[in-house]
Amino acid sequence: MKTLTDDGKKRKERIVEKVLIQSKKTTLQLHFYIAALPILQKYVKVFQSKEIMIHRLHDQQLESFQSFLVCFVKPEKISGLSAKGLKSIQLNEDQGQFLKIQDMFVGAEVDKIISESSKGDHDISDFLKMAAASYVKCAIHMQAKLPLDNGLLRALSCIDPAARGHTVTAVELKKLTTVHMRHFLVNEEQATVGHEVLMYQVDDKLPEFEGQDIGQWWAKITKLKKYPGLCKVVAAALSIFHGPQVESSFNLMGDIMDPKSSRLNVETFNSLQTVKYTFLSKKTTSVKYFDRPSCKYSEVNLRLCRNLRDAAAKHKKANQIKAEQKKSLQEKLKINTSKKVSKIKAKEKTQQSVEAARQQHVNQQKKEARKRALEGLVESVQKKKKSN
């Protein structure tokens, strides 16, 4: 029979408890995840396509947040709320805005299990409390992290041709061209882009948008040369990449990022990416770029040396602060920092102890053999003396 380490035994106990002893709780949780997680997954899938979707980011995140809230919040409390209202809705405590736990959305399979269970079933009541707490905690996190009331994203949603012809669209496009992205325009273009935005709203001669790629539609508008300033800003907005393109930018760093360096900070990654793109554009390498004819007599790049020292000092200080924060948190939570012995390490330790015991036994046998040999030698010498 295969022996298990302490960690292995605990893991086995957890599996047995979940699958056999608490099978009902496990089934409820799995069906709940199957029902609730697609609501969040839908938001991610929208931006995994290669099509330009930046103009849908604002509306999609509002829709996703509302779809999640409606699972446990009364519909009348969120119906008609603006992005600002959704951002400020109270979620930390129930002030009459939450549904009763038995009315929450938990999925058809969970509802079926609940209907077949008795009213006093503790597993059901514990599960419903867990589901309610999970909904609230996740919604609070989404409310804090999602830029629901972001002015730039709201303005970017108005580059959608389907939104053309409305006052709100004109106002938001004006903000996009004169506030958020005005740095793409020269002074002459800034003076006329406001009028271009208004004319764009009422231009009946523009081609119809029939749901094709928004980039292709704006390419047709750019060729008309009727709205140069507006098209310039829109082109910059459409170049904002997301989804697979973001992932592909990380793949370009494949020769830098590996399993041993997977915890790079975002700032470090940005710097590495900038340096790599610079070398690619110059068609050179770091060795060639910083090459000196003579390592002894050529002039040293003082700025490079200073940057290296500063970077090393900042990295050391950041690691020190991070270690102190981690230690402080561990002490606060009273976490045992001693590392658990893995299965391989435990096996190696056992083998080492067995080998040490065997070696000790061999040494003891050798010692006793030498002792017996000496005693025999002494005895033979004494016999010879007596015979003489």
PDB file of N, CA and C in Angstrom, residues 201-287:
ATOM      1  N   GLN A 201     -23.066  64.684 -37.517  1.00  0.00           N
ATOM      2  CA  GLN A 201     -24.329  64.186 -36.981  1.00  0.00           C
ATOM      3  C   GLN A 201     -25.475  64.271 -37.992  1.00  0.00           C
ATOM      4  N   VAL A 202     -25.422  65.236 -38.909  1.00  0.00           N
ATOM      5  CA  VAL A 202     -26.562  65.475 -39.811  1.00  0.00           C
ATOM      6  C   VAL A 202     -26.245  65.163 -41.271  1.00  0.00           C
ATOM      7  N   ASP A 203     -25.068  64.624 -41.537  1.00  0.00           N
ATOM      8  CA  ASP A 203     -24.663  64.338 -42.916  1.00  0.00           C
ATOM      9  C   ASP A 203     -25.412  63.102 -43.433  1.00  0.00           C
ATOM     10  N   ASP A 204     -26.310  63.315 -44.405  1.00  0.00           N
ATOM     11  CA  ASP A 204     -27.106  62.218 -44.964  1.00  0.00           C
ATOM     12  C   ASP A 204     -26.397  61.492 -46.099  1.00  0.00           C
ATOM     13  N   LYS A 205     -25.255  62.002 -46.528  1.00  0.00           N
ATOM     14  CA  LYS A 205     -24.559  61.410 -47.671  1.00  0.00           C
ATOM     15  C   LYS A 205     -23.505  60.376 -47.258  1.00  0.00           C
ATOM     16  N   LEU A 206     -23.358  60.180 -45.973  1.00  0.00           N
ATOM     17  CA  LEU A 206     -22.389  59.185 -45.505  1.00  0.00           C
ATOM     18  C   LEU A 206     -22.914  57.780 -45.784  1.00  0.00           C
ATOM     19  N   PRO A 207     -22.042  56.820 -46.028  1.00  0.00           N
ATOM     20  CA  PRO A 207     -22.490  55.449 -46.314  1.00  0.00           C
ATOM     21  C   PRO A 207     -23.206  54.841 -45.113  1.00  0.00           C
ATOM     22  N   GLU A 208     -24.145  53.960 -45.401  1.00  0.00           N
ATOM     23  CA  GLU A 208     -24.904  53.298 -44.343  1.00  0.00           C
ATOM     24  C   GLU A 208     -24.008  52.316 -43.580  1.00  0.00           C
ATOM     25  N   PHE A 209     -24.225  52.270 -42.271  1.00  0.00           N
ATOM     26  CA  PHE A 209     -23.503  51.303 -41.442  1.00  0.00           C
ATOM     27  C   PHE A 209     -24.418  50.113 -41.222  1.00  0.00           C
ATOM     28  N   GLU A 210     -24.041  48.972 -41.774  1.00  0.00           N
ATOM     29  CA  GLU A 210     -24.887  47.781 -41.729  1.00  0.00           C
ATOM     30  C   GLU A 210     -24.298  46.698 -40.832  1.00  0.00           C
ATOM     31  N   GLY A 211     -23.623  47.127 -39.779  1.00  0.00           N
ATOM     32  CA  GLY A 211     -23.083  46.170 -38.823  1.00  0.00           C
ATOM     33  C   GLY A 211     -21.742  45.599 -39.199  1.00  0.00           C
ATOM     34  N   GLN A 212     -21.096  46.156 -40.240  1.00  0.00           N
ATOM     35  CA  GLN A 212     -19.778  45.657 -40.620  1.00  0.00           C
ATOM     36  C   GLN A 212     -18.718  46.173 -39.648  1.00  0.00           C
ATOM     37  N   ASP A 213     -17.486  45.868 -39.908  1.00  0.00           N
ATOM     38  CA  ASP A 213     -16.379  46.290 -39.051  1.00  0.00           C
ATOM     39  C   ASP A 213     -16.353  47.810 -38.967  1.00  0.00           C
ATOM     40  N   ILE A 214     -16.355  48.330 -37.737  1.00  0.00           N
ATOM     41  CA  ILE A 214     -16.370  49.775 -37.546  1.00  0.00           C
ATOM     42  C   ILE A 214     -15.121  50.437 -38.119  1.00  0.00           C
ATOM     43  N   GLY A 215     -13.998  49.728 -38.094  1.00  0.00           N
ATOM     44  CA  GLY A 215     -12.766  50.274 -38.664  1.00  0.00           C
ATOM     45  C   GLY A 215     -12.873  50.483 -40.162  1.00  0.00           C
ATOM     46  N   GLN A 216     -13.504  49.540 -40.853  1.00  0.00           N
ATOM     47  CA  GLN A 216     -13.683  49.670 -42.299  1.00  0.00           C
ATOM     48  C   GLN A 216     -14.628  50.822 -42.632  1.00  0.00           C
ATOM     49  N   TRP A 217     -15.659  50.989 -41.814  1.00  0.00           N
ATOM     50  CA  TRP A 217     -16.603  52.088 -42.070  1.00  0.00           C
ATOM     51  C   TRP A 217     -15.921  53.439 -41.909  1.00  0.00           C
ATOM     52  N   TRP A 218     -15.139  53.600 -40.856  1.00  0.00           N
ATOM     53  CA  TRP A 218     -14.450  54.871 -40.651  1.00  0.00           C
ATOM     54  C   TRP A 218     -13.347  55.076 -41.692  1.00  0.00           C
ATOM     55  N   ALA A 219     -12.808  54.002 -42.242  1.00  0.00           N
ATOM     56  CA  ALA A 219     -11.828  54.139 -43.328  1.00  0.00           C
ATOM     57  C   ALA A 219     -12.482  54.770 -44.556  1.00  0.00           C
ATOM     58  N   LYS A 220     -13.743  54.398 -44.820  1.00  0.00           N
ATOM     59  CA  LYS A 220     -14.481  55.012 -45.933  1.00  0.00           C
ATOM     60  C   LYS A 220     -14.714  56.501 -45.674  1.00  0.00           C
ATOM     61  N   ILE A 221     -15.045  56.844 -44.435  1.00  0.00           N
ATOM     62  CA  ILE A 221     -15.275  58.252 -44.089  1.00  0.00           C
ATOM     63  C   ILE A 221     -13.984  59.051 -44.225  1.00  0.00           C
ATOM     64  N   THR A 222     -12.872  58.460 -43.836  1.00  0.00           N
ATOM     65  CA  THR A 222     -11.576  59.143 -43.934  1.00  0.00           C
ATOM     66  C   THR A 222     -11.230  59.442 -45.386  1.00  0.00           C
ATOM     67  N   LYS A 223     -11.553  58.524 -46.293  1.00  0.00           N
ATOM     68  CA  LYS A 223     -11.249  58.726 -47.713  1.00  0.00           C
ATOM     69  C   LYS A 223     -12.038  59.893 -48.302  1.00  0.00           C
ATOM     70  N   LEU A 224     -13.188  60.214 -47.715  1.00  0.00           N
ATOM     71  CA  LEU A 224     -13.987  61.338 -48.206  1.00  0.00           C
ATOM     72  C   LEU A 224     -13.331  62.684 -47.916  1.00  0.00           C
ATOM     73  N   LYS A 225     -12.454  62.729 -46.895  1.00  0.00           N
ATOM     74  CA  LYS A 225     -11.719  63.944 -46.507  1.00  0.00           C
ATOM     75  C   LYS A 225     -12.649  65.104 -46.141  1.00  0.00           C
ATOM     76  N   LYS A 226     -13.805  64.768 -45.603  1.00  0.00           N
ATOM     77  CA  LYS A 226     -14.757  65.805 -45.187  1.00  0.00           C
ATOM     78  C   LYS A 226     -14.554  66.207 -43.728  1.00  0.00           C
ATOM     79  N   TYR A 227     -14.071  65.263 -42.907  1.00  0.00           N
ATOM     80  CA  TYR A 227     -13.901  65.510 -41.476  1.00  0.00           C
ATOM     81  C   TYR A 227     -12.499  65.080 -41.052  1.00  0.00           C
ATOM     82  N   PRO A 228     -11.470  65.808 -41.465  1.00  0.00           N
ATOM     83  CA  PRO A 228     -10.080  65.377 -41.198  1.00  0.00           C
ATOM     84  C   PRO A 228      -9.737  65.313 -39.717  1.00  0.00           C
ATOM     85  N   GLY A 229     -10.154  66.325 -38.951  1.00  0.00           N
ATOM     86  CA  GLY A 229      -9.835  66.341 -37.522  1.00  0.00           C
ATOM     87  C   GLY A 229     -10.541  65.233 -36.771  1.00  0.00           C
ATOM     88  N   LEU A 230     -11.835  65.066 -37.026  1.00  0.00           N
ATOM     89  CA  LEU A 230     -12.617  64.018 -36.363  1.00  0.00           C
ATOM     90  C   LEU A 230     -12.082  62.634 -36.718  1.00  0.00           C
ATOM     91  N   CYS A 231     -11.782  62.412 -37.999  1.00  0.00           N
ATOM     92  CA  CYS A 231     -11.268  61.105 -38.435  1.00  0.00           C
ATOM     93  C   CYS A 231      -9.901  60.813 -37.826  1.00  0.00           C
ATOM     94  N   LYS A 232      -9.111  61.849 -37.616  1.00  0.00           N
ATOM     95  CA  LYS A 232      -7.792  61.672 -37.014  1.00  0.00           C
ATOM     96  C   LYS A 232      -7.925  61.183 -35.575  1.00  0.00           C
ATOM     97  N   VAL A 233      -8.851  61.787 -34.829  1.00  0.00           N
ATOM     98  CA  VAL A 233      -9.079  61.382 -33.441  1.00  0.00           C
ATOM     99  C   VAL A 233      -9.675  59.976 -33.382  1.00  0.00           C
ATOM    100  N   VAL A 234     -10.630  59.691 -34.259  1.00  0.00           N
ATOM    101  CA  VAL A 234     -11.267  58.372 -34.272  1.00  0.00           C
ATOM    102  C   VAL A 234     -10.254  57.286 -34.620  1.00  0.00           C
ATOM    103  N   ALA A 235      -9.352  57.573 -35.570  1.00  0.00           N
ATOM    104  CA  ALA A 235      -8.320  56.596 -35.938  1.00  0.00           C
ATOM    105  C   ALA A 235      -7.442  56.261 -34.738  1.00  0.00           C
ATOM    106  N   ALA A 236      -7.100  57.290 -33.944  1.00  0.00           N
ATOM    107  CA  ALA A 236      -6.303  57.052 -32.734  1.00  0.00           C
ATOM    108  C   ALA A 236      -7.092  56.230 -31.718  1.00  0.00           C
ATOM    109  N   ALA A 237      -8.402  56.510 -31.611  1.00  0.00           N
ATOM    110  CA  ALA A 237      -9.239  55.770 -30.662  1.00  0.00           C
ATOM    111  C   ALA A 237      -9.383  54.311 -31.073  1.00  0.00           C
ATOM    112  N   LEU A 238      -9.533  54.067 -32.372  1.00  0.00           N
ATOM    113  CA  LEU A 238      -9.699  52.693 -32.858  1.00  0.00           C
ATOM    114  C   LEU A 238      -8.422  51.875 -32.747  1.00  0.00           C
ATOM    115  N   SER A 239      -7.292  52.555 -32.572  1.00  0.00           N
ATOM    116  CA  SER A 239      -6.015  51.836 -32.448  1.00  0.00           C
ATOM    117  C   SER A 239      -5.792  51.289 -31.045  1.00  0.00           C
ATOM    118  N   ILE A 240      -6.666  51.646 -30.092  1.00  0.00           N
ATOM    119  CA  ILE A 240      -6.563  51.104 -28.733  1.00  0.00           C
ATOM    120  C   ILE A 240      -6.919  49.623 -28.795  1.00  0.00           C
ATOM    121  N   PHE A 241      -5.963  48.753 -28.461  1.00  0.00           N
ATOM    122  CA  PHE A 241      -6.212  47.327 -28.621  1.00  0.00           C
ATOM    123  C   PHE A 241      -6.600  46.679 -27.304  1.00  0.00           C
ATOM    124  N   HIS A 242      -7.231  45.521 -27.426  1.00  0.00           N
ATOM    125  CA  HIS A 242      -7.756  44.806 -26.260  1.00  0.00           C
ATOM    126  C   HIS A 242      -7.822  43.332 -26.593  1.00  0.00           C
ATOM    127  N   GLY A 243      -8.293  42.544 -25.637  1.00  0.00           N
ATOM    128  CA  GLY A 243      -8.528  41.124 -25.880  1.00  0.00           C
ATOM    129  C   GLY A 243      -7.298  40.370 -26.329  1.00  0.00           C
ATOM    130  N   PRO A 244      -7.405  39.569 -27.401  1.00  0.00           N
ATOM    131  CA  PRO A 244      -6.280  38.758 -27.877  1.00  0.00           C
ATOM    132  C   PRO A 244      -5.067  39.595 -28.252  1.00  0.00           C
ATOM    133  N   GLN A 245      -5.300  40.859 -28.657  1.00  0.00           N
ATOM    134  CA  GLN A 245      -4.176  41.708 -29.033  1.00  0.00           C
ATOM    135  C   GLN A 245      -3.323  42.050 -27.817  1.00  0.00           C
ATOM    136  N   VAL A 246      -3.975  42.215 -26.663  1.00  0.00           N
ATOM    137  CA  VAL A 246      -3.213  42.446 -25.433  1.00  0.00           C
ATOM    138  C   VAL A 246      -2.383  41.215 -25.101  1.00  0.00           C
ATOM    139  N   GLU A 247      -3.019  40.032 -25.237  1.00  0.00           N
ATOM    140  CA  GLU A 247      -2.306  38.780 -24.956  1.00  0.00           C
ATOM    141  C   GLU A 247      -1.152  38.582 -25.929  1.00  0.00           C
ATOM    142  N   SER A 248      -1.372  38.962 -27.206  1.00  0.00           N
ATOM    143  CA  SER A 248      -0.309  38.794 -28.199  1.00  0.00           C
ATOM    144  C   SER A 248       0.870  39.697 -27.902  1.00  0.00           C
ATOM    145  N   SER A 249       0.605  40.869 -27.297  1.00  0.00           N
ATOM    146  CA  SER A 249       1.716  41.752 -26.934  1.00  0.00           C
ATOM    147  C   SER A 249       2.583  41.122 -25.864  1.00  0.00           C
ATOM    148  N   PHE A 250       1.967  40.317 -24.975  1.00  0.00           N
ATOM    149  CA  PHE A 250       2.748  39.583 -23.989  1.00  0.00           C
ATOM    150  C   PHE A 250       3.522  38.455 -24.656  1.00  0.00           C
ATOM    151  N   ASN A 251       2.924  37.836 -25.689  1.00  0.00           N
ATOM    152  CA  ASN A 251       3.606  36.755 -26.392  1.00  0.00           C
ATOM    153  C   ASN A 251       4.852  37.261 -27.100  1.00  0.00           C
ATOM    154  N   LEU A 252       4.851  38.540 -27.504  1.00  0.00           N
ATOM    155  CA  LEU A 252       6.032  39.111 -28.134  1.00  0.00           C
ATOM    156  C   LEU A 252       7.212  39.145 -27.172  1.00  0.00           C
ATOM    157  N   MET A 253       6.899  39.066 -25.872  1.00  0.00           N
ATOM    158  CA  MET A 253       7.944  39.112 -24.861  1.00  0.00           C
ATOM    159  C   MET A 253       8.356  37.705 -24.444  1.00  0.00           C
ATOM    160  N   GLY A 254       8.081  36.721 -25.294  1.00  0.00           N
ATOM    161  CA  GLY A 254       8.345  35.330 -24.938  1.00  0.00           C
ATOM    162  C   GLY A 254       9.786  35.045 -24.596  1.00  0.00           C
ATOM    163  N   ASP A 255      10.705  35.802 -25.204  1.00  0.00           N
ATOM    164  CA  ASP A 255      12.115  35.553 -24.909  1.00  0.00           C
ATOM    165  C   ASP A 255      12.547  36.227 -23.620  1.00  0.00           C
ATOM    166  N   ILE A 256      11.665  37.018 -23.021  1.00  0.00           N
ATOM    167  CA  ILE A 256      11.989  37.702 -21.761  1.00  0.00           C
ATOM    168  C   ILE A 256      11.219  37.075 -20.601  1.00  0.00           C
ATOM    169  N   MET A 257       9.927  36.834 -20.824  1.00  0.00           N
ATOM    170  CA  MET A 257       9.083  36.299 -19.765  1.00  0.00           C
ATOM    171  C   MET A 257       9.061  34.775 -19.827  1.00  0.00           C
ATOM    172  N   ASP A 258       9.434  34.129 -18.778  1.00  0.00           N
ATOM    173  CA  ASP A 258       9.439  32.675 -18.686  1.00  0.00           C
ATOM    174  C   ASP A 258       8.870  32.291 -17.324  1.00  0.00           C
ATOM    175  N   PRO A 259       8.721  30.996 -17.048  1.00  0.00           N
ATOM    176  CA  PRO A 259       8.136  30.595 -15.763  1.00  0.00           C
ATOM    177  C   PRO A 259       8.856  31.145 -14.546  1.00  0.00           C
ATOM    178  N   LYS A 260      10.161  31.423 -14.683  1.00  0.00           N
ATOM    179  CA  LYS A 260      10.914  31.928 -13.542  1.00  0.00           C
ATOM    180  C   LYS A 260      10.727  33.429 -13.347  1.00  0.00           C
ATOM    181  N   SER A 261      10.220  34.121 -14.373  1.00  0.00           N
ATOM    182  CA  SER A 261      10.058  35.575 -14.264  1.00  0.00           C
ATOM    183  C   SER A 261       8.618  35.977 -14.526  1.00  0.00           C
ATOM    184  N   SER A 262       7.678  35.123 -14.124  1.00  0.00           N
ATOM    185  CA  SER A 262       6.269  35.381 -14.411  1.00  0.00           C
ATOM    186  C   SER A 262       5.665  36.424 -13.481  1.00  0.00           C
ATOM    187  N   ARG A 263       6.405  36.858 -12.467  1.00  0.00           N
ATOM    188  CA  ARG A 263       5.865  37.836 -11.526  1.00  0.00           C
ATOM    189  C   ARG A 263       6.404  39.237 -11.797  1.00  0.00           C
ATOM    190  N   LEU A 264       6.640  39.547 -13.067  1.00  0.00           N
ATOM    191  CA  LEU A 264       7.107  40.880 -13.430  1.00  0.00           C
ATOM    192  C   LEU A 264       6.034  41.912 -13.120  1.00  0.00           C
ATOM    193  N   ASN A 265       6.452  43.062 -12.613  1.00  0.00           N
ATOM    194  CA  ASN A 265       5.526  44.156 -12.412  1.00  0.00           C
ATOM    195  C   ASN A 265       5.083  44.707 -13.760  1.00  0.00           C
ATOM    196  N   VAL A 266       3.918  45.358 -13.772  1.00  0.00           N
ATOM    197  CA  VAL A 266       3.423  45.951 -15.014  1.00  0.00           C
ATOM    198  C   VAL A 266       4.386  47.025 -15.505  1.00  0.00           C
ATOM    199  N   GLU A 267       4.942  47.811 -14.579  1.00  0.00           N
ATOM    200  CA  GLU A 267       5.887  48.861 -14.967  1.00  0.00           C
ATOM    201  C   GLU A 267       7.124  48.261 -15.629  1.00  0.00           C
ATOM    202  N   THR A 268       7.607  47.148 -15.077  1.00  0.00           N
ATOM    203  CA  THR A 268       8.777  46.488 -15.665  1.00  0.00           C
ATOM    204  C   THR A 268       8.460  45.960 -17.054  1.00  0.00           C
ATOM    205  N   PHE A 269       7.291  45.357 -17.189  1.00  0.00           N
ATOM    206  CA  PHE A 269       6.893  44.838 -18.498  1.00  0.00           C
ATOM    207  C   PHE A 269       6.796  45.967 -19.521  1.00  0.00           C
ATOM    208  N   ASN A 270       6.185  47.097 -19.127  1.00  0.00           N
ATOM    209  CA  ASN A 270       6.062  48.236 -20.043  1.00  0.00           C
ATOM    210  C   ASN A 270       7.429  48.724 -20.497  1.00  0.00           C
ATOM    211  N   SER A 271       8.363  48.797 -19.572  1.00  0.00           N
ATOM    212  CA  SER A 271       9.713  49.261 -19.906  1.00  0.00           C
ATOM    213  C   SER A 271      10.403  48.290 -20.855  1.00  0.00           C
ATOM    214  N   LEU A 272      10.292  46.999 -20.562  1.00  0.00           N
ATOM    215  CA  LEU A 272      10.904  45.993 -21.434  1.00  0.00           C
ATOM    216  C   LEU A 272      10.305  46.033 -22.834  1.00  0.00           C
ATOM    217  N   GLN A 273       8.991  46.216 -22.888  1.00  0.00           N
ATOM    218  CA  GLN A 273       8.323  46.265 -24.186  1.00  0.00           C
ATOM    219  C   GLN A 273       8.768  47.494 -24.981  1.00  0.00           C
ATOM    220  N   THR A 274       8.897  48.629 -24.301  1.00  0.00           N
ATOM    221  CA  THR A 274       9.346  49.849 -24.971  1.00  0.00           C
ATOM    222  C   THR A 274      10.755  49.688 -25.519  1.00  0.00           C
ATOM    223  N   VAL A 275      11.639  49.120 -24.702  1.00  0.00           N
ATOM    224  CA  VAL A 275      13.027  48.910 -25.134  1.00  0.00           C
ATOM    225  C   VAL A 275      13.086  47.952 -26.319  1.00  0.00           C
ATOM    226  N   LYS A 276      12.303  46.886 -26.249  1.00  0.00           N
ATOM    227  CA  LYS A 276      12.336  45.898 -27.334  1.00  0.00           C
ATOM    228  C   LYS A 276      11.817  46.494 -28.636  1.00  0.00           C
ATOM    229  N   TYR A 277      10.724  47.248 -28.560  1.00  0.00           N
ATOM    230  CA  TYR A 277      10.180  47.874 -29.762  1.00  0.00           C
ATOM    231  C   TYR A 277      11.168  48.883 -30.348  1.00  0.00           C
ATOM    232  N   THR A 278      11.888  49.588 -29.463  1.00  0.00           N
ATOM    233  CA  THR A 278      12.883  50.561 -29.935  1.00  0.00           C
ATOM    234  C   THR A 278      13.992  49.870 -30.708  1.00  0.00           C
ATOM    235  N   PHE A 279      14.500  48.778 -30.175  1.00  0.00           N
ATOM    236  CA  PHE A 279      15.562  48.033 -30.866  1.00  0.00           C
ATOM    237  C   PHE A 279      15.066  47.441 -32.187  1.00  0.00           C
ATOM    238  N   LEU A 280      13.809  46.969 -32.196  1.00  0.00           N
ATOM    239  CA  LEU A 280      13.260  46.418 -33.432  1.00  0.00           C
ATOM    240  C   LEU A 280      13.118  47.492 -34.504  1.00  0.00           C
ATOM    241  N   SER A 281      12.672  48.691 -34.093  1.00  0.00           N
ATOM    242  CA  SER A 281      12.519  49.778 -35.064  1.00  0.00           C
ATOM    243  C   SER A 281      13.863  50.251 -35.601  1.00  0.00           C
ATOM    244  N   LYS A 282      14.900  50.200 -34.767  1.00  0.00           N
ATOM    245  CA  LYS A 282      16.247  50.593 -35.199  1.00  0.00           C
ATOM    246  C   LYS A 282      16.994  49.446 -35.868  1.00  0.00           C
ATOM    247  N   LYS A 283      16.372  48.248 -35.886  1.00  0.00           N
ATOM    248  CA  LYS A 283      16.977  47.052 -36.478  1.00  0.00           C
ATOM    249  C   LYS A 283      18.364  46.777 -35.893  1.00  0.00           C
ATOM    250  N   THR A 284      18.416  46.798 -34.573  1.00  0.00           N
ATOM    251  CA  THR A 284      19.671  46.545 -33.876  1.00  0.00           C
ATOM    252  C   THR A 284      19.395  45.726 -32.625  1.00  0.00           C
ATOM    253  N   THR A 285      20.450  45.413 -31.907  1.00  0.00           N
ATOM    254  CA  THR A 285      20.331  44.677 -30.651  1.00  0.00           C
ATOM    255  C   THR A 285      20.952  45.503 -29.539  1.00  0.00           C
ATOM    256  N   SER A 286      20.716  45.090 -28.305  1.00  0.00           N
ATOM    257  CA  SER A 286      21.269  45.827 -27.174  1.00  0.00           C
ATOM    258  C   SER A 286      22.792  45.775 -27.173  1.00  0.00           C
ATOM    259  N   VAL A 287      23.349  44.640 -27.606  1.00  0.00           N
ATOM    260  CA  VAL A 287      24.813  44.503 -27.653  1.00  0.00           C
ATOM    261  C   VAL A 287      25.407  45.481 -28.658  1.00  0.00           C
TER     262      VAL A 287
END
